[in-house]
mmCIF file with all atom_site columns, C-alpha atoms in Angstrom:
data_model
loop_
_atom_site.group_PDB
_atom_site.id
_atom_site.type_symbol
_atom_site.label_atom_id
_atom_site.label_alt_id
_atom_site.label_comp_id
_atom_site.label_asym_id
_atom_site.label_entity_id
_atom_site.label_seq_id
_atom_site.pdbx_PDB_ins_code
_atom_site.Cartn_x
_atom_site.Cartn_y
_atom_site.Cartn_z
_atom_site.occupancy
_atom_site.B_iso_or_equiv
_atom_site.pdbx_formal_charge
_atom_site.auth_seq_id
_atom_site.auth_comp_id
_atom_site.auth_asym_id
_atom_site.auth_atom_id
_atom_site.pdbx_PDB_model_num
ATOM 1  C CA . MET D 1 1  ? -22.266 23.725 20.680 1.00 0.00 ? 1  MET D CA 1
ATOM 2  C CA . THR D 1 2  ? -22.435 27.245 19.267 1.00 0.00 ? 2  THR D CA 1
ATOM 3  C CA . GLN D 1 3  ? -22.388 28.245 15.657 1.00 0.00 ? 3  GLN D CA 1
ATOM 4  C CA . SER D 1 4  ? -18.778 29.570 15.837 1.00 0.00 ? 4  SER D CA 1
ATOM 5  C CA . GLN D 1 5  ? -17.637 26.347 17.548 1.00 0.00 ? 5  GLN D CA 1
ATOM 6  C CA . SER D 1 6  ? -19.171 24.289 14.820 1.00 0.00 ? 6  SER D CA 1
ATOM 7  C CA . ILE D 1 7  ? -17.572 26.268 12.058 1.00 0.00 ? 7  ILE D CA 1
ATOM 8  C CA . LEU D 1 8  ? -14.206 26.013 13.726 1.00 0.00 ? 8  LEU D CA 1
ATOM 9  C CA . SER D 1 9  ? -14.726 22.262 14.060 1.00 0.00 ? 9  SER D CA 1
ATOM 10 C CA . ASP D 1 10 ? -15.600 21.860 10.431 1.00 0.00 ? 10 ASP D CA 1
ATOM 11 C CA . LEU D 1 11 ? -12.481 24.008 9.322  1.00 0.00 ? 11 LEU D CA 1
ATOM 12 C CA . SER D 1 12 ? -10.232 21.895 11.459 1.00 0.00 ? 12 SER D CA 1
ATOM 13 C CA . GLU D 1 13 ? -11.399 18.723 9.995  1.00 0.00 ? 13 GLU D CA 1
ATOM 14 C CA . GLU D 1 14 ? -10.991 20.153 6.494  1.00 0.00 ? 14 GLU D CA 1
ATOM 15 C CA . SER D 1 15 ? -7.484  21.500 6.986  1.00 0.00 ? 15 SER D CA 1
ATOM 16 C CA . SER D 1 16 ? -6.171  18.607 8.826  1.00 0.00 ? 16 SER D CA 1
ATOM 17 C CA . MET D 1 17 ? -3.415  16.395 7.382  1.00 0.00 ? 17 MET D CA 1
ATOM 18 C CA . ASP D 1 18 ? -1.171  13.566 8.322  1.00 0.00 ? 18 ASP D CA 1
ATOM 19 C CA . LEU D 1 19 ? 2.522   14.332 8.245  1.00 0.00 ? 19 LEU D CA 1
ATOM 20 C CA . LEU D 1 20 ? 4.813   11.128 7.925  1.00 0.00 ? 20 LEU D CA 1
ATOM 21 C CA . LEU D 1 21 ? 8.661   11.702 8.075  1.00 0.00 ? 21 LEU D CA 1
ATOM 22 C CA . TRP D 1 22 ? 10.586  8.899  6.661  1.00 0.00 ? 22 TRP D CA 1
ATOM 23 C CA . ARG D 1 23 ? 14.242  9.142  7.178  1.00 0.00 ? 23 ARG D CA 1
ATOM 24 C CA . HIS D 1 24 ? 16.703  7.511  4.605  1.00 0.00 ? 24 HIS D CA 1
ATOM 25 C CA . ALA D 1 25 ? 17.970  4.114  5.312  1.00 0.00 ? 25 ALA D CA 1
ATOM 26 C CA . GLU D 1 26 ? 21.560  3.287  6.303  1.00 0.00 ? 26 GLU D CA 1
ATOM 27 C CA . ALA D 1 27 ? 23.851  4.823  3.846  1.00 0.00 ? 27 ALA D CA 1
ATOM 28 C CA . GLU D 1 28 ? 27.694  4.648  3.079  1.00 0.00 ? 28 GLU D CA 1
ATOM 29 C CA . GLU D 1 29 ? 30.016  7.075  4.544  1.00 0.00 ? 29 GLU D CA 1
ATOM 30 C CA . GLY D 1 30 ? 31.698  9.490  2.159  1.00 0.00 ? 30 GLY D CA 1
ATOM 31 C CA . ILE D 1 31 ? 31.901  12.843 0.422  1.00 0.00 ? 31 ILE D CA 1
ATOM 32 C CA . PRO D 1 32 ? 30.154  14.440 -1.346 1.00 0.00 ? 32 PRO D CA 1
ATOM 33 C CA . ASP D 1 33 ? 27.273  13.991 0.919  1.00 0.00 ? 33 ASP D CA 1
ATOM 34 C CA . LEU D 1 34 ? 24.687  14.210 -1.761 1.00 0.00 ? 34 LEU D CA 1
ATOM 35 C CA . LYS D 1 35 ? 26.218  11.248 -3.632 1.00 0.00 ? 35 LYS D CA 1
ATOM 36 C CA . ARG D 1 36 ? 26.240  8.753  -0.763 1.00 0.00 ? 36 ARG D CA 1
ATOM 37 C CA . LYS D 1 37 ? 24.417  5.545  -1.558 1.00 0.00 ? 37 LYS D CA 1
ATOM 38 C CA . LEU D 1 38 ? 22.443  3.003  0.676  1.00 0.00 ? 38 LEU D CA 1
ATOM 39 C CA . THR D 1 39 ? 24.494  0.050  1.925  1.00 0.00 ? 39 THR D CA 1
ATOM 40 C CA . LYS D 1 40 ? 23.175  -3.486 1.281  1.00 0.00 ? 40 LYS D CA 1
ATOM 41 C CA . ARG D 1 41 ? 21.595  -3.251 4.847  1.00 0.00 ? 41 ARG D CA 1
ATOM 42 C CA . GLY D 1 42 ? 20.111  0.104  3.955  1.00 0.00 ? 42 GLY D CA 1
ATOM 43 C CA . GLU D 1 43 ? 18.330  -1.535 0.855  1.00 0.00 ? 43 GLU D CA 1
ATOM 44 C CA . LYS D 1 44 ? 16.779  -4.051 2.893  1.00 0.00 ? 44 LYS D CA 1
ATOM 45 C CA . GLN D 1 45 ? 15.705  -1.547 5.503  1.00 0.00 ? 45 GLN D CA 1
ATOM 46 C CA . ALA D 1 46 ? 14.173  0.809  2.786  1.00 0.00 ? 46 ALA D CA 1
ATOM 47 C CA . LEU D 1 47 ? 12.225  -2.273 1.286  1.00 0.00 ? 47 LEU D CA 1
ATOM 48 C CA . GLN D 1 48 ? 10.956  -3.374 4.869  1.00 0.00 ? 48 GLN D CA 1
ATOM 49 C CA . ILE D 1 49 ? 9.601   0.060  5.531  1.00 0.00 ? 49 ILE D CA 1
ATOM 50 C CA . ALA D 1 50 ? 8.171   0.543  2.124  1.00 0.00 ? 50 ALA D CA 1
ATOM 51 C CA . ASP D 1 51 ? 6.297   -2.706 2.379  1.00 0.00 ? 51 ASP D CA 1
ATOM 52 C CA . TRP D 1 52 ? 4.841   -1.478 5.709  1.00 0.00 ? 52 TRP D CA 1
ATOM 53 C CA . LEU D 1 53 ? 4.033   2.048  4.247  1.00 0.00 ? 53 LEU D CA 1
ATOM 54 C CA . LYS D 1 54 ? 2.093   0.466  1.221  1.00 0.00 ? 54 LYS D CA 1
ATOM 55 C CA . LEU D 1 55 ? -0.206  -1.088 3.760  1.00 0.00 ? 55 LEU D CA 1
ATOM 56 C CA . ASN D 1 56 ? -0.523  1.684  6.333  1.00 0.00 ? 56 ASN D CA 1
ATOM 57 C CA . ALA D 1 57 ? 0.041   4.991  4.558  1.00 0.00 ? 57 ALA D CA 1
ATOM 58 C CA . PRO D 1 58 ? -2.871  7.502  3.890  1.00 0.00 ? 58 PRO D CA 1
ATOM 59 C CA . LYS D 1 59 ? -4.614  7.082  0.631  1.00 0.00 ? 59 LYS D CA 1
ATOM 60 C CA . SER D 1 60 ? -3.948  10.697 -0.436 1.00 0.00 ? 60 SER D CA 1
ATOM 61 C CA . LEU D 1 61 ? -0.178  10.305 0.051  1.00 0.00 ? 61 LEU D CA 1
ATOM 62 C CA . ARG D 1 62 ? 1.990   13.150 -1.446 1.00 0.00 ? 62 ARG D CA 1
ATOM 63 C CA . ILE D 1 63 ? 5.720   12.254 -1.420 1.00 0.00 ? 63 ILE D CA 1
ATOM 64 C CA . LEU D 1 64 ? 8.548   14.871 -1.257 1.00 0.00 ? 64 LEU D CA 1
ATOM 65 C CA . VAL D 1 65 ? 12.043  13.531 -1.270 1.00 0.00 ? 65 VAL D CA 1
ATOM 66 C CA . SER D 1 66 ? 15.560  15.130 -0.804 1.00 0.00 ? 66 SER D CA 1
ATOM 67 C CA . PRO D 1 67 ? 17.652  15.176 -3.968 1.00 0.00 ? 67 PRO D CA 1
ATOM 68 C CA . ALA D 1 68 ? 20.301  13.144 -1.969 1.00 0.00 ? 68 ALA D CA 1
ATOM 69 C CA . HIS D 1 69 ? 21.023  9.938  -3.655 1.00 0.00 ? 69 HIS D CA 1
ATOM 70 C CA . ARG D 1 70 ? 20.427  7.725  -0.549 1.00 0.00 ? 70 ARG D CA 1
ATOM 71 C CA . CYS D 1 71 ? 16.896  9.556  -0.063 1.00 0.00 ? 71 CYS D CA 1
ATOM 72 C CA . GLN D 1 72 ? 15.972  8.888  -3.864 1.00 0.00 ? 72 GLN D CA 1
ATOM 73 C CA . GLN D 1 73 ? 16.956  5.178  -3.348 1.00 0.00 ? 73 GLN D CA 1
ATOM 74 C CA . THR D 1 74 ? 14.975  4.981  -0.168 1.00 0.00 ? 74 THR D CA 1
ATOM 75 C CA . ALA D 1 75 ? 11.821  6.532  -1.708 1.00 0.00 ? 75 ALA D CA 1
ATOM 76 C CA . GLN D 1 76 ? 12.074  4.382  -4.881 1.00 0.00 ? 76 GLN D CA 1
ATOM 77 C CA . GLU D 1 77 ? 11.385  1.242  -2.848 1.00 0.00 ? 77 GLU D CA 1
ATOM 78 C CA . LEU D 1 78 ? 7.891   2.552  -2.422 1.00 0.00 ? 78 LEU D CA 1
ATOM 79 C CA . ALA D 1 79 ? 7.189   2.426  -6.090 1.00 0.00 ? 79 ALA D CA 1
ATOM 80 C CA . LEU D 1 80 ? 5.113   5.546  -6.053 1.00 0.00 ? 80 LEU D CA 1
ATOM 81 C CA . PRO D 1 81 ? 5.539   8.913  -7.633 1.00 0.00 ? 81 PRO D CA 1
ATOM 82 C CA . PHE D 1 82 ? 7.563   11.447 -5.825 1.00 0.00 ? 82 PHE D CA 1
#
């Protein structure tokens, strides 16, 4: 391996990241869209996925969440700062 290949390899390792996209759970129909809440089924879905994420998510997890109410509810099940 040449020196430039070695440098590129080191850079790609340092700048890599895992991206996890987690869609909100099932939500009620309605308007305004940003105020829609999770259904009871959606609350269960969010909890199930949150439990899985707690076991499998990267240690250096940074969470960004939409201001939509259903998204906030979904992320809250993870019980981590966002």
